[in-house]
PDB file of C-alpha atoms in Angstrom:
ATOM      1  CA  GLY A  15       7.694  20.292  -2.837  1.00  0.00           C
ATOM      2  CA  PHE A  16       4.289  21.577  -3.726  1.00  0.00           C
ATOM      3  CA  THR A  17       1.370  21.843  -1.454  1.00  0.00           C
ATOM      4  CA  PHE A  18      -2.214  22.417  -2.399  1.00  0.00           C
ATOM      5  CA  LYS A  19      -5.698  21.442  -1.643  1.00  0.00           C
ATOM      6  CA  TYR A  20      -7.171  18.630  -3.640  1.00  0.00           C
ATOM      7  CA  SER A  21     -10.632  19.869  -2.996  1.00  0.00           C
ATOM      8  CA  GLU A  22     -10.254  23.150  -4.933  1.00  0.00           C
ATOM      9  CA  PHE A  23      -9.178  21.164  -7.886  1.00  0.00           C
ATOM     10  CA  THR A  24     -11.525  19.336 -10.859  1.00  0.00           C
ATOM     11  CA  PRO A  25     -11.613  15.708 -10.365  1.00  0.00           C
ATOM     12  CA  LEU A  26     -11.264  13.735 -13.160  1.00  0.00           C
ATOM     13  CA  GLY A  27     -10.380  10.193 -12.523  1.00  0.00           C
ATOM     14  CA  GLY A  28      -7.516   8.351 -10.717  1.00  0.00           C
ATOM     15  CA  VAL A  29      -5.657   4.606 -11.018  1.00  0.00           C
ATOM     16  CA  GLN A  30      -6.330   1.779  -8.780  1.00  0.00           C
ATOM     17  CA  LEU A  31      -3.697   0.557  -6.661  1.00  0.00           C
ATOM     18  CA  SER A  32      -2.740  -3.274  -6.758  1.00  0.00           C
ATOM     19  CA  GLY A  33      -2.206  -3.772  -2.725  1.00  0.00           C
ATOM     20  CA  LEU A  34       0.832  -4.309  -0.772  1.00  0.00           C
ATOM     21  CA  VAL A  35       2.652  -7.453   0.308  1.00  0.00           C
ATOM     22  CA  VAL A  36       5.303  -7.235   3.221  1.00  0.00           C
ATOM     23  CA  TYR A  37       8.256  -9.851   2.830  1.00  0.00           C
ATOM     24  CA  ALA A  38      11.185 -10.674   4.697  1.00  0.00           C
ATOM     25  CA  ARG A  39      14.703 -12.383   4.459  1.00  0.00           C
ATOM     26  CA  LYS A  40      14.362 -15.800   6.161  1.00  0.00           C
ATOM     27  CA  ASP A  41      17.479 -15.099   8.206  1.00  0.00           C
ATOM     28  CA  ALA A  42      15.815 -12.021   9.854  1.00  0.00           C
ATOM     29  CA  VAL A  43      14.520 -14.650  12.551  1.00  0.00           C
ATOM     30  CA  PRO A  44      17.331 -17.080  14.423  1.00  0.00           C
ATOM     31  CA  GLY A  45      17.454 -20.107  12.710  1.00  0.00           C
ATOM     32  CA  GLY A  46      15.384 -19.084   9.735  1.00  0.00           C
ATOM     33  CA  LEU A  47      12.204 -17.922   8.844  1.00  0.00           C
ATOM     34  CA  GLU A  48       9.978 -20.715   7.305  1.00  0.00           C
ATOM     35  CA  GLU A  49       6.254 -19.601   8.492  1.00  0.00           C
ATOM     36  CA  PRO A  50       4.775 -15.671   8.570  1.00  0.00           C
ATOM     37  CA  SER A  51       3.678 -16.263  11.901  1.00  0.00           C
ATOM     38  CA  GLU A  52       7.500 -16.738  13.207  1.00  0.00           C
ATOM     39  CA  ILE A  53       8.081 -12.872  12.104  1.00  0.00           C
ATOM     40  CA  LEU A  54       7.279 -12.302  15.982  1.00  0.00           C
ATOM     41  CA  LYS A  55      10.453 -14.255  16.926  1.00  0.00           C
ATOM     42  CA  ALA A  56      12.755 -11.495  15.257  1.00  0.00           C
ATOM     43  CA  GLU A  57      15.045  -9.916  17.727  1.00  0.00           C
ATOM     44  CA  ARG A  58      15.064  -6.729  15.470  1.00  0.00           C
ATOM     45  CA  LEU A  59      13.810  -6.296  11.987  1.00  0.00           C
ATOM     46  CA  LEU A  60      14.954  -3.680   9.978  1.00  0.00           C
ATOM     47  CA  PHE A  61      12.674  -2.357   7.459  1.00  0.00           C
ATOM     48  CA  GLY A  62      13.838  -0.569   4.422  1.00  0.00           C
ATOM     49  CA  GLY A  63      12.054   2.317   3.765  1.00  0.00           C
ATOM     50  CA  MET A  64      11.537   5.691   1.708  1.00  0.00           C
ATOM     51  CA  PRO A  65      10.785   8.712   3.476  1.00  0.00           C
ATOM     52  CA  PRO A  66       8.458   7.944   6.901  1.00  0.00           C
ATOM     53  CA  GLU A  67       5.897  10.492   5.450  1.00  0.00           C
ATOM     54  CA  HIS A  68       5.507   7.801   2.229  1.00  0.00           C
ATOM     55  CA  GLY A  69       2.001   5.933   2.782  1.00  0.00           C
ATOM     56  CA  ARG A  70       3.269   2.644   1.650  1.00  0.00           C
ATOM     57  CA  MET A  71       5.338   3.001   4.264  1.00  0.00           C
ATOM     58  CA  ILE A  72       3.058   4.330   6.867  1.00  0.00           C
ATOM     59  CA  VAL A  73       0.504   1.424   6.387  1.00  0.00           C
ATOM     60  CA  SER A  74       3.019  -1.695   6.170  1.00  0.00           C
ATOM     61  CA  THR A  75       4.820  -0.571   9.338  1.00  0.00           C
ATOM     62  CA  MET A  76       1.355   0.049  11.068  1.00  0.00           C
ATOM     63  CA  GLY A  77       0.829  -3.518   9.923  1.00  0.00           C
ATOM     64  CA  LEU A  78       4.107  -4.894  11.773  1.00  0.00           C
ATOM     65  CA  GLU A  79       3.108  -2.682  14.765  1.00  0.00           C
ATOM     66  CA  LEU A  80      -0.530  -3.992  14.768  1.00  0.00           C
ATOM     67  CA  LEU A  81       0.954  -7.787  14.803  1.00  0.00           C
ATOM     68  CA  ARG A  82       3.533  -6.477  17.849  1.00  0.00           C
ATOM     69  CA  ALA A  83       6.459  -7.385  15.603  1.00  0.00           C
ATOM     70  CA  ASN A  84       9.917  -5.619  16.760  1.00  0.00           C
ATOM     71  CA  TYR A  85      11.317  -3.472  13.998  1.00  0.00           C
ATOM     72  CA  ALA A  86      13.643  -0.740  13.429  1.00  0.00           C
ATOM     73  CA  TYR A  87      12.866   1.987  10.669  1.00  0.00           C
ATOM     74  CA  ILE A  88      15.760   2.646   8.119  1.00  0.00           C
ATOM     75  CA  PRO A  89      14.513   5.489   5.812  1.00  0.00           C
ATOM     76  CA  GLY A  90      16.186   7.339   2.770  1.00  0.00           C
ATOM     77  CA  TYR A  91      15.791   4.560  -0.025  1.00  0.00           C
ATOM     78  CA  PRO A  92      14.598   6.495  -3.072  1.00  0.00           C
ATOM     79  CA  SER A  93      12.983   3.792  -4.923  1.00  0.00           C
ATOM     80  CA  SER A  94      11.389   0.311  -4.583  1.00  0.00           C
ATOM     81  CA  GLY A  95      14.050  -0.699  -6.548  1.00  0.00           C
ATOM     82  CA  ASN A  96      16.522   0.153  -4.033  1.00  0.00           C
ATOM     83  CA  ILE A  97      14.936  -1.180  -1.282  1.00  0.00           C
ATOM     84  CA  ARG A  98      14.556  -4.551  -3.062  1.00  0.00           C
ATOM     85  CA  ALA A  99      18.457  -4.365  -3.741  1.00  0.00           C
ATOM     86  CA  ALA A 100      19.210  -3.668   0.295  1.00  0.00           C
ATOM     87  CA  VAL A 101      17.122  -6.788   1.082  1.00  0.00           C
ATOM     88  CA  ILE A 102      18.935  -8.815  -1.578  1.00  0.00           C
ATOM     89  CA  SER A 103      22.334  -7.793   0.016  1.00  0.00           C
ATOM     90  CA  GLY A 104      21.233  -7.916   3.482  1.00  0.00           C
ATOM     91  CA  GLU A 105      21.460  -4.356   4.360  1.00  0.00           C
ATOM     92  CA  VAL A 106      17.803  -4.568   6.008  1.00  0.00           C
ATOM     93  CA  ASN A 107      15.826  -7.564   6.285  1.00  0.00           C
ATOM     94  CA  ILE A 108      12.064  -6.816   5.526  1.00  0.00           C
ATOM     95  CA  ALA A 109      10.507  -4.437   3.148  1.00  0.00           C
ATOM     96  CA  THR A 110       6.953  -3.927   1.559  1.00  0.00           C
ATOM     97  CA  ASP A 111       6.188  -3.417  -2.256  1.00  0.00           C
ATOM     98  CA  ALA A 112       2.994  -3.440  -4.569  1.00  0.00           C
ATOM     99  CA  ALA A 113       1.641  -7.118  -4.980  1.00  0.00           C
ATOM    100  CA  HIS A 114       2.391  -6.746  -8.844  1.00  0.00           C
ATOM    101  CA  ALA A 115       6.568  -5.492  -8.145  1.00  0.00           C
ATOM    102  CA  TYR A 116       6.324  -8.418  -5.575  1.00  0.00           C
ATOM    103  CA  LEU A 117       5.084 -11.071  -7.870  1.00  0.00           C
ATOM    104  CA  ASN A 118       7.555 -10.023 -11.019  1.00  0.00           C
ATOM    105  CA  GLN A 119      10.645  -8.701  -8.756  1.00  0.00           C
ATOM    106  CA  VAL A 120      10.511 -10.286  -5.142  1.00  0.00           C
ATOM    107  CA  VAL A 121       9.238 -13.615  -5.752  1.00  0.00           C
ATOM    108  CA  PRO A 122      12.188 -14.742  -8.450  1.00  0.00           C
ATOM    109  CA  VAL A 123      15.089 -13.301  -6.308  1.00  0.00           C
ATOM    110  CA  LEU A 124      13.909 -13.824  -2.993  1.00  0.00           C
ATOM    111  CA  VAL A 125      11.021 -16.433  -2.397  1.00  0.00           C
ATOM    112  CA  GLU A 126      11.742 -18.948  -5.117  1.00  0.00           C
ATOM    113  CA  PRO A 127      15.539 -19.153  -4.350  1.00  0.00           C
ATOM    114  CA  GLY A 128      14.299 -19.593  -0.803  1.00  0.00           C
ATOM    115  CA  THR A 129      15.986 -16.640   0.339  1.00  0.00           C
ATOM    116  CA  GLY A 130      12.757 -14.619   1.363  1.00  0.00           C
ATOM    117  CA  LEU A 131       9.432 -15.324   2.550  1.00  0.00           C
ATOM    118  CA  PRO A 132       5.998 -12.889   2.070  1.00  0.00           C
ATOM    119  CA  ILE A 133       5.016 -12.047   5.823  1.00  0.00           C
ATOM    120  CA  PHE A 134       1.186 -10.650   4.811  1.00  0.00           C
ATOM    121  CA  SER A 135      -0.761  -8.960   2.045  1.00  0.00           C
ATOM    122  CA  MET A 136      -2.391  -5.650   3.037  1.00  0.00           C
ATOM    123  CA  PRO A 137      -5.972  -6.028   2.386  1.00  0.00           C
ATOM    124  CA  VAL A 138      -7.722  -3.882  -0.110  1.00  0.00           C
ATOM    125  CA  LEU A 139     -10.915  -1.997  -0.829  1.00  0.00           C
ATOM    126  CA  ASN A 140     -13.751  -3.468  -3.357  1.00  0.00           C
ATOM    127  CA  GLY A 141     -16.268  -1.900  -5.202  1.00  0.00           C
ATOM    128  CA  ASP A 142     -18.676  -1.985  -2.208  1.00  0.00           C
ATOM    129  CA  GLY A 143     -16.124  -0.298   0.066  1.00  0.00           C
ATOM    130  CA  GLU A 144     -15.408  -3.421   2.000  1.00  0.00           C
ATOM    131  CA  LEU A 145     -11.550  -4.726   3.003  1.00  0.00           C
ATOM    132  CA  VAL A 146     -11.242  -7.960   1.219  1.00  0.00           C
ATOM    133  CA  LYS A 147      -8.171 -10.124   0.545  1.00  0.00           C
ATOM    134  CA  ASN A 148      -5.433  -9.124  -2.486  1.00  0.00           C
ATOM    135  CA  THR A 149      -6.737 -11.502  -5.101  1.00  0.00           C
ATOM    136  CA  MET A 150      -3.554 -10.907  -6.769  1.00  0.00           C
ATOM    137  CA  VAL A 151      -1.675 -12.674  -3.991  1.00  0.00           C
ATOM    138  CA  PRO A 152      -3.868 -15.413  -2.987  1.00  0.00           C
ATOM    139  CA  GLY A 153      -1.354 -17.741  -1.589  1.00  0.00           C
ATOM    140  CA  VAL A 154       0.111 -14.919   0.696  1.00  0.00           C
ATOM    141  CA  ALA A 155      -1.898 -14.259   4.282  1.00  0.00           C
ATOM    142  CA  SER A 156      -3.743 -10.919   4.141  1.00  0.00           C
ATOM    143  CA  LEU A 157      -2.829  -8.983   7.400  1.00  0.00           C
ATOM    144  CA  PRO A 158      -6.371  -9.620   9.421  1.00  0.00           C
ATOM    145  CA  GLU A 159      -5.686 -13.226   8.656  1.00  0.00           C
ATOM    146  CA  LEU A 160      -2.259 -13.270  10.180  1.00  0.00           C
ATOM    147  CA  TYR A 161      -3.365 -11.275  13.070  1.00  0.00           C
ATOM    148  CA  GLU A 162      -6.021 -13.475  13.851  1.00  0.00           C
ATOM    149  CA  ALA A 163      -4.138 -16.435  13.612  1.00  0.00           C
ATOM    150  CA  LEU A 164      -1.118 -14.881  16.111  1.00  0.00           C
ATOM    151  CA  HIS A 165      -3.677 -13.175  18.668  1.00  0.00           C
ATOM    152  CA  GLY A 166      -6.862 -15.510  18.512  1.00  0.00           C
ATOM    153  CA  LEU A 167      -9.227 -12.393  17.630  1.00  0.00           C
ATOM    154  CA  PRO A 168      -9.719 -10.310  14.312  1.00  0.00           C
ATOM    155  CA  PRO A 169      -7.801  -6.869  14.622  1.00  0.00           C
ATOM    156  CA  ALA A 170      -9.531  -4.036  15.883  1.00  0.00           C
ATOM    157  CA  GLY A 171      -8.804  -0.983  18.044  1.00  0.00           C
ATOM    158  CA  ILE A 172      -6.919   2.112  17.135  1.00  0.00           C
ATOM    159  CA  ALA A 173      -4.333   0.865  15.476  1.00  0.00           C
ATOM    160  CA  TRP A 174      -6.706  -1.068  13.004  1.00  0.00           C
ATOM    161  CA  ASP A 175      -8.712   1.986  12.844  1.00  0.00           C
ATOM    162  CA  ALA A 176      -5.751   3.939  11.477  1.00  0.00           C
ATOM    163  CA  ILE A 177      -4.962   1.248   8.892  1.00  0.00           C
ATOM    164  CA  GLU A 178      -8.270   1.079   7.635  1.00  0.00           C
ATOM    165  CA  THR A 179      -7.943   4.887   7.343  1.00  0.00           C
ATOM    166  CA  MET A 180      -4.861   4.669   5.321  1.00  0.00           C
ATOM    167  CA  ILE A 181      -6.024   2.056   3.007  1.00  0.00           C
ATOM    168  CA  GLU A 182      -8.820   4.061   2.170  1.00  0.00           C
ATOM    169  CA  ILE A 183      -7.221   7.459   1.616  1.00  0.00           C
ATOM    170  CA  ASP A 184      -3.814   6.432   0.490  1.00  0.00           C
ATOM    171  CA  GLN A 185      -3.643   2.869  -0.862  1.00  0.00           C
ATOM    172  CA  THR A 186      -6.934   2.757  -3.002  1.00  0.00           C
ATOM    173  CA  MET A 187      -6.082   5.385  -5.612  1.00  0.00           C
ATOM    174  CA  GLN A 188      -2.734   6.355  -7.376  1.00  0.00           C
ATOM    175  CA  HIS A 189      -1.721   8.694 -10.250  1.00  0.00           C
ATOM    176  CA  VAL A 190      -5.010  11.026  -9.612  1.00  0.00           C
ATOM    177  CA  PHE A 191      -5.788  13.164 -12.781  1.00  0.00           C
ATOM    178  CA  LEU A 192      -7.231  16.924 -11.901  1.00  0.00           C
ATOM    179  CA  GLY A 193      -8.497  19.870 -13.740  1.00  0.00           C
ATOM    180  CA  PRO A 194      -7.841  23.274 -12.667  1.00  0.00           C
ATOM    181  CA  PRO A 195     -10.179  24.959 -10.325  1.00  0.00           C
ATOM    182  CA  GLY A 196     -13.542  25.484 -12.002  1.00  0.00           C
ATOM    183  CA  MET A 197     -12.567  23.473 -15.185  1.00  0.00           C
ATOM    184  CA  GLU A 198     -15.700  23.797 -17.641  1.00  0.00           C
ATOM    185  CA  GLY A 199     -17.933  21.355 -17.200  1.00  0.00           C
ATOM    186  CA  SER A 200     -18.371  19.737 -20.731  1.00  0.00           C
ATOM    187  CA  ARG A 201     -14.407  19.809 -20.974  1.00  0.00           C
ATOM    188  CA  ALA A 202     -14.237  17.829 -17.947  1.00  0.00           C
ATOM    189  CA  ASP A 203     -16.678  15.376 -18.922  1.00  0.00           C
ATOM    190  CA  LEU A 204     -14.853  14.802 -22.153  1.00  0.00           C
ATOM    191  CA  PHE A 205     -11.639  14.188 -20.296  1.00  0.00           C
ATOM    192  CA  ARG A 206     -13.236  11.698 -17.623  1.00  0.00           C
ATOM    193  CA  THR A 207     -15.008   9.732 -20.641  1.00  0.00           C
ATOM    194  CA  GLY A 208     -12.083   9.522 -22.743  1.00  0.00           C
ATOM    195  CA  LEU A 209      -9.918   8.125 -19.704  1.00  0.00           C
ATOM    196  CA  GLU A 210     -12.355   5.517 -18.418  1.00  0.00           C
ATOM    197  CA  ASN A 211     -12.900   4.340 -22.477  1.00  0.00           C
ATOM    198  CA  ALA A 212      -8.980   4.440 -22.596  1.00  0.00           C
ATOM    199  CA  MET A 213      -8.263   2.361 -19.611  1.00  0.00           C
ATOM    200  CA  ARG A 214     -11.270  -0.191 -20.371  1.00  0.00           C
ATOM    201  CA  SER A 215     -10.068  -0.860 -23.646  1.00  0.00           C
ATOM    202  CA  GLU A 216      -8.428  -3.844 -25.070  1.00  0.00           C
ATOM    203  CA  ALA A 217      -5.482  -2.242 -26.200  1.00  0.00           C
ATOM    204  CA  TYR A 218      -4.751  -0.636 -22.904  1.00  0.00           C
ATOM    205  CA  GLN A 219      -5.614  -4.034 -20.932  1.00  0.00           C
ATOM    206  CA  ALA A 220      -3.209  -5.905 -23.202  1.00  0.00           C
ATOM    207  CA  GLU A 221      -0.329  -3.612 -22.697  1.00  0.00           C
ATOM    208  CA  ALA A 222      -1.032  -3.341 -19.294  1.00  0.00           C
ATOM    209  CA  ARG A 223      -0.452  -7.059 -18.572  1.00  0.00           C
ATOM    210  CA  ARG A 224       2.652  -6.983 -21.021  1.00  0.00           C
ATOM    211  CA  VAL A 225       4.139  -4.277 -18.764  1.00  0.00           C
ATOM    212  CA  HIS A 226       2.822  -4.723 -15.148  1.00  0.00           C
ATOM    213  CA  SER A 227       1.428  -8.246 -15.626  1.00  0.00           C
ATOM    214  CA  TYR A 228      -1.820  -7.049 -14.286  1.00  0.00           C
ATOM    215  CA  VAL A 229      -4.707  -4.454 -15.311  1.00  0.00           C
ATOM    216  CA  PRO A 230      -4.805  -1.335 -13.119  1.00  0.00           C
ATOM    217  CA  GLN A 231      -8.564  -0.334 -13.103  1.00  0.00           C
ATOM    218  CA  VAL A 232      -9.682   3.237 -13.491  1.00  0.00           C
ATOM    219  CA  ILE A 233     -11.537   5.005 -10.481  1.00  0.00           C
ATOM    220  CA  ASP A 234     -14.372   7.351 -11.874  1.00  0.00           C
ATOM    221  CA  HIS A 235     -14.265  11.131 -10.664  1.00  0.00           C
ATOM    222  CA  GLN A 236     -17.249  10.478  -8.031  1.00  0.00           C
ATOM    223  CA  ARG A 237     -15.190   7.670  -6.637  1.00  0.00           C
ATOM    224  CA  GLN A 238     -12.178  10.004  -6.766  1.00  0.00           C
ATOM    225  CA  ALA A 239     -13.944  12.982  -4.709  1.00  0.00           C
ATOM    226  CA  GLU A 240     -15.167  10.791  -1.723  1.00  0.00           C
ATOM    227  CA  ILE A 241     -11.613   9.365  -1.422  1.00  0.00           C
ATOM    228  CA  PHE A 242     -10.560  13.110  -1.208  1.00  0.00           C
ATOM    229  CA  ALA A 243     -13.325  13.877   1.123  1.00  0.00           C
ATOM    230  CA  ALA A 244     -12.407  10.994   3.508  1.00  0.00           C
ATOM    231  CA  SER A 245      -8.766  12.875   4.293  1.00  0.00           C
ATOM    232  CA  SER A 246     -10.866  15.884   5.914  1.00  0.00           C
ATOM    233  CA  GLU A 247     -13.005  13.147   7.889  1.00  0.00           C
ATOM    234  CA  VAL A 248     -10.448  11.408   9.855  1.00  0.00           C
ATOM    235  CA  PRO A 249     -11.382  11.185  13.451  1.00  0.00           C
ATOM    236  CA  PRO A 250      -8.649  13.076  15.521  1.00  0.00           C
ATOM    237  CA  LYS A 251      -7.383  10.329  17.541  1.00  0.00           C
ATOM    238  CA  VAL A 252      -6.662   8.198  14.485  1.00  0.00           C
ATOM    239  CA  LEU A 253      -4.653  11.343  13.029  1.00  0.00           C
ATOM    240  CA  ASP A 254      -2.848  11.736  16.240  1.00  0.00           C
ATOM    241  CA  TYR A 255      -1.990   7.901  15.704  1.00  0.00           C
ATOM    242  CA  ILE A 256      -0.727   8.047  12.255  1.00  0.00           C
ATOM    243  CA  GLU A 257       1.350  11.506  13.024  1.00  0.00           C
ATOM    244  CA  ALA A 258       2.872   9.612  16.087  1.00  0.00           C
ATOM    245  CA  HIS A 259       3.722   6.465  14.009  1.00  0.00           C
ATOM    246  CA  ILE A 260       5.326   8.786  11.603  1.00  0.00           C
ATOM    247  CA  ALA A 261       7.382  10.644  14.159  1.00  0.00           C
ATOM    248  CA  ARG A 262       8.253   7.312  15.727  1.00  0.00           C
ATOM    249  CA  ASN A 263       9.473   6.223  11.942  1.00  0.00           C
ATOM    250  CA  SER A 264      11.462   9.243  11.734  1.00  0.00           C
ATOM    251  CA  ARG A 265      13.935   8.621  14.845  1.00  0.00           C
TER     252      ARG A 265
END
């Protein structure tokens, strides 16, 4: 319920996301879903989601829209765990999850028993600012790969521009650390150094692997500031597209 301008606070660093995987029940398609490309045969996908303004929901359903899949958005689930339970029960038949949660929670209960199938992974930004396939799920086709397999050309146009924008400003960094406006420089530098050292330590990495099965990487404060700045540089036509997409998922 709080609103404030990130640009007014002091950037201290953030945590990198693990990327997203969209997965579906095989019975979402008449006769059973055997290949991700068959998702277009679904008469009506029921996408289980959190509030439509949630960034993970926006970019994942934009992916379905880009592929030209027919889906209806079912909002109101409070967490990924509730959404997974809804997919397992058949209340909805398609959803999205973080890559590590997909591997730890979705694969054992849906994919391995043969009930579900991954549809696509969302590409991630590498250190050079390039979109690349998510290495956490090498066996899952990335969205650009699946689009090209279905339509014969790489993705392009306003829908793809909006997805790229959402990946940069919403799906690259999570759990940001911010100091108060005008934070004293030496104190900010002390926090930044401590955060980076902690997240690069062997103890942190071992604990992260134990809990999450992967190691979230630190995003330094300079890159954090770049991500924040990108949100104010979104072209108006892309912003209009994103707002219209949220409105469609809100109906």
